Coordinates of C-alpha atoms in Angstrom, one line a residue:
X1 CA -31.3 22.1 -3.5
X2 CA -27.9 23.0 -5.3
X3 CA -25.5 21.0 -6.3
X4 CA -22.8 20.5 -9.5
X5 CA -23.8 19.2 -12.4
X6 CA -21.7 17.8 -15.0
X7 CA -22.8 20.1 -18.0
X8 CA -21.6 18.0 -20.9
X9 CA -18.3 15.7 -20.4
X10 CA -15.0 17.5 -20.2
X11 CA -12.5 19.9 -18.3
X12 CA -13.3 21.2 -15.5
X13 CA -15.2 23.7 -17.0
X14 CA -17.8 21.8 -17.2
X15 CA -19.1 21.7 -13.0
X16 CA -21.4 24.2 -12.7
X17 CA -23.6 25.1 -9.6
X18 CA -27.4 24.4 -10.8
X19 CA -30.7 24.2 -8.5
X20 CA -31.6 20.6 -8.7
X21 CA -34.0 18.3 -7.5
X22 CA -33.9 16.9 -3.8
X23 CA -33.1 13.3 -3.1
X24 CA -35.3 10.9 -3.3
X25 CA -35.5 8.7 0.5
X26 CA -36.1 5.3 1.0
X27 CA -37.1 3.4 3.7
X28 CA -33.7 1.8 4.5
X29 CA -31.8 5.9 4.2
X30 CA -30.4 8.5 5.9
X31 CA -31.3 12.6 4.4
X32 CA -27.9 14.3 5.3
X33 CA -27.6 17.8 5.0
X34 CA -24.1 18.4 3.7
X35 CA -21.6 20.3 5.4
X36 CA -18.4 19.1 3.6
X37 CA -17.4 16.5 0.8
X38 CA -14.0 15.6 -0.1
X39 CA -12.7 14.9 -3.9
X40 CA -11.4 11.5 -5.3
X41 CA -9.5 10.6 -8.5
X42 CA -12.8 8.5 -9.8
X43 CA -14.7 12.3 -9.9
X44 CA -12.5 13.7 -12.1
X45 CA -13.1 10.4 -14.3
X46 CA -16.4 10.4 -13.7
X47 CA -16.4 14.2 -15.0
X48 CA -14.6 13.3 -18.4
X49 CA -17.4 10.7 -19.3
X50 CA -16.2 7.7 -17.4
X51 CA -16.5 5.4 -14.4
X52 CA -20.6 6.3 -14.5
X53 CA -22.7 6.1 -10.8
X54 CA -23.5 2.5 -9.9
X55 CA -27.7 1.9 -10.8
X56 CA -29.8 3.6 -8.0
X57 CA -27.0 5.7 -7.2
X58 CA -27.4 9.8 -7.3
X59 CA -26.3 11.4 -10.7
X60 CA -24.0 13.8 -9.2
X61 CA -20.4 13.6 -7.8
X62 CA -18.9 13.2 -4.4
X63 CA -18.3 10.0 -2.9
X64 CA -18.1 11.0 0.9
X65 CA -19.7 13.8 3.0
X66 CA -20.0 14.9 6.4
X67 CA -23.2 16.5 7.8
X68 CA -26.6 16.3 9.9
X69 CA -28.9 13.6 9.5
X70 CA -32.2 15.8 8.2
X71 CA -34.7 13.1 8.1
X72 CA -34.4 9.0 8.3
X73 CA -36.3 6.2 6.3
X74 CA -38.9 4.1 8.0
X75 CA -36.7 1.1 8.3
X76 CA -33.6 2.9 10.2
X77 CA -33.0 2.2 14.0
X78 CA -29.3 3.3 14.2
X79 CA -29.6 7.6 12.9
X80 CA -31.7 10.2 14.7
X81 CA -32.5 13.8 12.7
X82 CA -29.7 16.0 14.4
X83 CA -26.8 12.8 14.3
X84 CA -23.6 14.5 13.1
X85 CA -22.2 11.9 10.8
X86 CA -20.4 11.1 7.6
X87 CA -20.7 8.6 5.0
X88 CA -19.7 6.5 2.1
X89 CA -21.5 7.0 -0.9
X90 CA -22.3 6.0 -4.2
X91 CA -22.4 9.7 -5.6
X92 CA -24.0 12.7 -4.5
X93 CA -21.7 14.5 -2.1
X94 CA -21.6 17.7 -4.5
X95 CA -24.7 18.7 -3.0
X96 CA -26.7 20.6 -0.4
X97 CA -28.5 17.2 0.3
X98 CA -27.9 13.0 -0.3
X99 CA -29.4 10.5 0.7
X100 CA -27.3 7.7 1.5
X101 CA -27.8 3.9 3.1
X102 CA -27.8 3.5 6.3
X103 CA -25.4 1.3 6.7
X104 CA -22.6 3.2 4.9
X105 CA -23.5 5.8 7.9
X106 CA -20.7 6.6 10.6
X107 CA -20.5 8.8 13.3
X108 CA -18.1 11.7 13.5
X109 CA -14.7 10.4 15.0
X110 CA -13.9 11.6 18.2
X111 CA -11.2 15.0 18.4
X112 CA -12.5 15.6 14.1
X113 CA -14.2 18.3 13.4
X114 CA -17.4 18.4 11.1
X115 CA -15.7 19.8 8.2
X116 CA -12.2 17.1 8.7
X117 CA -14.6 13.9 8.9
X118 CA -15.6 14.9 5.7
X119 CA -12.4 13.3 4.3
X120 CA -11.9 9.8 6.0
X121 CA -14.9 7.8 4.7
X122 CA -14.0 7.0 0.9
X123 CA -9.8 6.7 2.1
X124 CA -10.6 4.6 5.4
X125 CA -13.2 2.1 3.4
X126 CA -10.6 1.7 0.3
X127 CA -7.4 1.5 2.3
X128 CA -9.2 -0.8 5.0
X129 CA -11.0 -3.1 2.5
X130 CA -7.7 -3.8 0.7
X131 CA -4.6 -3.8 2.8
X132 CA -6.0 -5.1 5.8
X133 CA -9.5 -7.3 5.3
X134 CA -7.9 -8.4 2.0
X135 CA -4.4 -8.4 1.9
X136 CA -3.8 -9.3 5.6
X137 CA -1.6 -6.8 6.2
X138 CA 0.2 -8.0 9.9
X139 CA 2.1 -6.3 12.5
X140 CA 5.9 -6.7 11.8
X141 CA 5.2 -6.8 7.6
X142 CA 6.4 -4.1 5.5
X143 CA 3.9 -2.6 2.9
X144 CA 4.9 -0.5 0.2
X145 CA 2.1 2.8 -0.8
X146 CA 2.8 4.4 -4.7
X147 CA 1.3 8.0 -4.2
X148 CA 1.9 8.4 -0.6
X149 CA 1.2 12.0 -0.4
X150 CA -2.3 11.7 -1.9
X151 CA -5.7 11.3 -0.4
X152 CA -5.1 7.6 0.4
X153 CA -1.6 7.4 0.7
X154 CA -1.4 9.8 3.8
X155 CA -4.0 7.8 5.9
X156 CA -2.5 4.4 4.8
X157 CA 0.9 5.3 5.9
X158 CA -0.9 6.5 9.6
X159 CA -3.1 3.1 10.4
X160 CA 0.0 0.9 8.7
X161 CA 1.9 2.6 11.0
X162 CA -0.6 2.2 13.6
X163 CA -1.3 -1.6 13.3
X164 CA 2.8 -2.3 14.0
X165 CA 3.5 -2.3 9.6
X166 CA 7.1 -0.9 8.6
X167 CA 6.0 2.2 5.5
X168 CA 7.5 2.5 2.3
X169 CA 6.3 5.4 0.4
X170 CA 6.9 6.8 -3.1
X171 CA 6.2 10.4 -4.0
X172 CA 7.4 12.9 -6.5
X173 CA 8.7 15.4 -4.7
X174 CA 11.0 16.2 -2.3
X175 CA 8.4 18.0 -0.1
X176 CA 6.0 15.4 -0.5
X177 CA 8.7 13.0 0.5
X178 CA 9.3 15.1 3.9
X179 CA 5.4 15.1 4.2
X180 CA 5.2 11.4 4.1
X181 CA 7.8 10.9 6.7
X182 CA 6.2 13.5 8.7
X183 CA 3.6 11.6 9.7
X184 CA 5.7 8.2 9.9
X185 CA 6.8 6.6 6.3
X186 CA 10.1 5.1 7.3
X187 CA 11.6 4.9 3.9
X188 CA 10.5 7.7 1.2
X189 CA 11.5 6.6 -2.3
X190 CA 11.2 9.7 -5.4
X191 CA 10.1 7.5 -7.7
X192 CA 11.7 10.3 -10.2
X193 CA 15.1 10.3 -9.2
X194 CA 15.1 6.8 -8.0
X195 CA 14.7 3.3 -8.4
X196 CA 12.1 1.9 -6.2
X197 CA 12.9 -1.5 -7.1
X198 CA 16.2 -1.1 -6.1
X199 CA 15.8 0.9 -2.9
X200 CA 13.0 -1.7 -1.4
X201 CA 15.7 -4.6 -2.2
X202 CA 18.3 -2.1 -0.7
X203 CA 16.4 -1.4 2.4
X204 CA 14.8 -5.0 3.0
X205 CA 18.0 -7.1 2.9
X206 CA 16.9 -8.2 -0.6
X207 CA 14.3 -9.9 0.2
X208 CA 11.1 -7.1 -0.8
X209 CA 8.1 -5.8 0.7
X210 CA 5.1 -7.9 1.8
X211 CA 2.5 -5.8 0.9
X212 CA 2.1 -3.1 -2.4
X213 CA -0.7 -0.5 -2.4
X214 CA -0.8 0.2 -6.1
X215 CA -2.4 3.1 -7.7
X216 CA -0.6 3.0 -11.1
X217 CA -1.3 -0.4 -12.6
X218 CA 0.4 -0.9 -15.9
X219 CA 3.2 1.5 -15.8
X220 CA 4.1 -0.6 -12.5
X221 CA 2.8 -3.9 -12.8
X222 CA 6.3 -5.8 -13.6
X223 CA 8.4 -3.6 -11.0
X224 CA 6.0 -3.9 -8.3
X225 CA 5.9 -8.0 -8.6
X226 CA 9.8 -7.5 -8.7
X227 CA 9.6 -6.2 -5.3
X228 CA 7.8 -8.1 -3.6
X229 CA 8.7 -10.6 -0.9
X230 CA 7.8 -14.4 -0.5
X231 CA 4.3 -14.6 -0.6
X232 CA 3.9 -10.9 -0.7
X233 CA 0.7 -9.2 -2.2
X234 CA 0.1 -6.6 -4.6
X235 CA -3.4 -4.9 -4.6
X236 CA -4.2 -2.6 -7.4
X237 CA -6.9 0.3 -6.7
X238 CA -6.0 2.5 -9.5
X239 CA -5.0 2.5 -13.2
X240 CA -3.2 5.3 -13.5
X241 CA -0.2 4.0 -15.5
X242 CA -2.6 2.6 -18.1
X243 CA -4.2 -0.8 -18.1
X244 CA -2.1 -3.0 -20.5
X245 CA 1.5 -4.3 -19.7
X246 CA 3.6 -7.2 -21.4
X247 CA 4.9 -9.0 -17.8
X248 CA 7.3 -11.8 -17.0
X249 CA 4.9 -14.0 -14.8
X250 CA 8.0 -15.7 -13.2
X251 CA 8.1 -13.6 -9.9
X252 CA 4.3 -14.5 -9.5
X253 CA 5.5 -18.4 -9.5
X254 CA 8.8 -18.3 -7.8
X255 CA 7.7 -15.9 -5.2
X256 CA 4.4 -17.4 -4.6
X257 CA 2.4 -13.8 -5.3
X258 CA -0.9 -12.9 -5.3
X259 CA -2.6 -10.2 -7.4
X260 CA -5.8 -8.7 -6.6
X261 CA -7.7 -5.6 -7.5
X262 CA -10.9 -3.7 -6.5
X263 CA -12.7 -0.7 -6.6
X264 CA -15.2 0.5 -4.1
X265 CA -18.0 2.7 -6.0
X266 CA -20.0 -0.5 -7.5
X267 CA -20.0 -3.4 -4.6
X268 CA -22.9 -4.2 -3.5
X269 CA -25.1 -2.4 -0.5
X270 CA -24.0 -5.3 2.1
X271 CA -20.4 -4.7 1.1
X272 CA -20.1 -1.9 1.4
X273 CA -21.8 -2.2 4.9
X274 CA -19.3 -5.0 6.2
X275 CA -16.8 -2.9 5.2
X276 CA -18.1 0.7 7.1
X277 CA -19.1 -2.0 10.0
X278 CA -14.8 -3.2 10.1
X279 CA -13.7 0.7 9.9
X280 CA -16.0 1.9 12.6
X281 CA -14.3 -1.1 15.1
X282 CA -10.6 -0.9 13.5
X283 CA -9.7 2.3 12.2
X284 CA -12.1 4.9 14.2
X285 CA -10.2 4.0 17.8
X286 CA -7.2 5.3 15.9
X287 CA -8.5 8.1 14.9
X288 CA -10.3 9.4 18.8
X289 CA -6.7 8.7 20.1
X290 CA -5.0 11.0 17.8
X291 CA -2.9 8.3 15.9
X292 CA -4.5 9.2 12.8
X293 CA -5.3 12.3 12.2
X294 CA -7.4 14.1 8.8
X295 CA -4.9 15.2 5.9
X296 CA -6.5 18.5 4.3
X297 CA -4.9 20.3 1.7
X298 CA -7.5 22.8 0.8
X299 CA -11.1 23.6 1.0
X300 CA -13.5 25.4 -1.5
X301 CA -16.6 26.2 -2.0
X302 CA -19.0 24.1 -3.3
X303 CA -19.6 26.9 -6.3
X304 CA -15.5 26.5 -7.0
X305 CA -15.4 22.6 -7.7
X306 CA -14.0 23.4 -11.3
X307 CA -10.5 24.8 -9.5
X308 CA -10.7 21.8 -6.9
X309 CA -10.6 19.6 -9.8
X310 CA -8.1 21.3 -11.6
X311 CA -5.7 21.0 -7.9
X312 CA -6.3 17.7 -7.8
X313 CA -5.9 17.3 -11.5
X314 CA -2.3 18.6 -11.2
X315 CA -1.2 16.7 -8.3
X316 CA 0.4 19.7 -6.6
X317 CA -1.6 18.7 -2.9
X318 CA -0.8 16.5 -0.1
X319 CA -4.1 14.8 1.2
X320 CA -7.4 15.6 0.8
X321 CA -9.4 18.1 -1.1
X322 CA -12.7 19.5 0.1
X323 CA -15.9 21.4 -0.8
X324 CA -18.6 23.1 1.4
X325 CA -21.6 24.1 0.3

């Protein structure tokens, strides 16, 4: 099969299109033949020599796809050859072919096309996993989302919405801004022009948001504690605003705060099956009634990862980034 190999660490430069090896199946996989896969911020790490493929995991990048189950382990019941579906993975998606576990397997939402699916599995699993099964996100609750135009941003600010949360967004630009509310941010901060600090205390009566989505870490570590509410919660999927910060710990005590962080790539198997298990129930009603809908910027071909990564690389897009092979 062909897929993009990361030639030596570096720039994008480095992605080239090589014939490879096919997967190797196991009795508890799927064989999906890929029709689209979707870019995250981890690939372009992964690319520069970091944030390496969990053990047993394929070499290559991508960590979604949509496609058609080709063949199916011995042990799986739930996939047929022919299924259209799209998946989680642990790497692999810049490929003709990956194999996958079956349990990070979903079907193709309702009203998506093939190509669309390709983008909700890797946003729907980290924004799920985090605001909701962790951070308890309720109806009523406001929740605040730094990068709101990205990848993750746009479909938190749909199911928040969805599930009764008031949206806070910061963005860069004014057009992202106008994006965000677009599809139902109530308050759209530029973190460049503005405050956020001051505009969440502004907008909530003083009192701060309940929930932070944080992609930044460091850089926003003290500010986002600052706006918080009582007993609000801060979950950190992304570092990048560096990873070390000198903080005053007093909002954590006064406020009663909690702090958590988590990635998605290295949980375990059955995690990561829990979690595809609580999307399929919560999040894919949503999507079949139209309430959240797929976020694509732009798709390439497969051949042309090197200019998706340098897109994504300069921030310029709103949503997702794709590749078909």
């Amino acid at each position: 099969m062909k897929a993009i190999v990361i030639t030596s660490p570096g720039g994008p430069e480095v992605l080239q299109l090589q014939e490879v090896e096919d997967p190797q199946l196991r009795d508890d996989e799927v064989l999906i033949g890929v029709h689209a896969t979707a870019l995250n911020r981890a690939d372009t790490l992964q690319r520069k020599g970091f944030h390496p493929p969990p053990k047993g995991a394929s070499p290559y990048l991508g960590l979604e796809c949509s496609g058609t189950v080709l063949s199916i382990g011995k042990n799986v019941s739930k996939w047929k050859i022919g299924d259209q579906v799209c998946a989680l993975l642990g790497g692999g998606g810049y490929a003709e072919k990956v194999a996958v576990p079956a349990g990070q397997v979903l079907p193709i939402p309702p009203g998506v096309s093939l190509t669309d699916a390709a983008s909700f599995p890797e946003v729907a699993c980290t924004v799920w996993s985090t605001i909701f099964m962790t951070s308890r996100l309720s109806q009523g609750e406001t929740l605040l989302i730094h990068g709101g135009s990205s990848g993750i941003g746009t479909f938190a600010i749909q199911i928040a919405k969805y599930r009764g949360a008031r949206v806070f967004v910061t963005a860069g630009s004014e057009e992202k801004l106008a994006f965000c509310k677009s599809i139902g941010a109530d308050v759209a901060i530029n973190y460049k022009s503005e405050d956020f600090v001051e505009r969440v205390k502004e907008e909530t009566g003083g009192q701060g948001v309940d929930v932070i989505l944080d992609c930044m870490g460091a850089s926003y570590y003290q500010r986002n504690l600052d706006s918080l509410n009582l007993d609000g919660r801060l979950f950190i999927i992304g570092l990048q605003g560096g990873v070390t910060t000198e903080v005053n710990l007093r909002p954590l005590l006064a406020k009663r705060l909690t702090v958590q962080a988590a990635g998605l790539r290295n949980r375990s198997l059955e995690n990561k099956a829990a979690i595809i298990s609580e999307v399929e129930k919560n999040v894919w009603p949503a999507i079949a009634e139209g309430k959240v809908k797929p976020v694509v910027y732009k798709s390439f071909p497969l051949a042309e990862a090197a200019d998706a990564h340098r897109l994504m690389e300069s921030s310029e897009h709103i949503g997702k980034i794709l590749l078909v092979p």
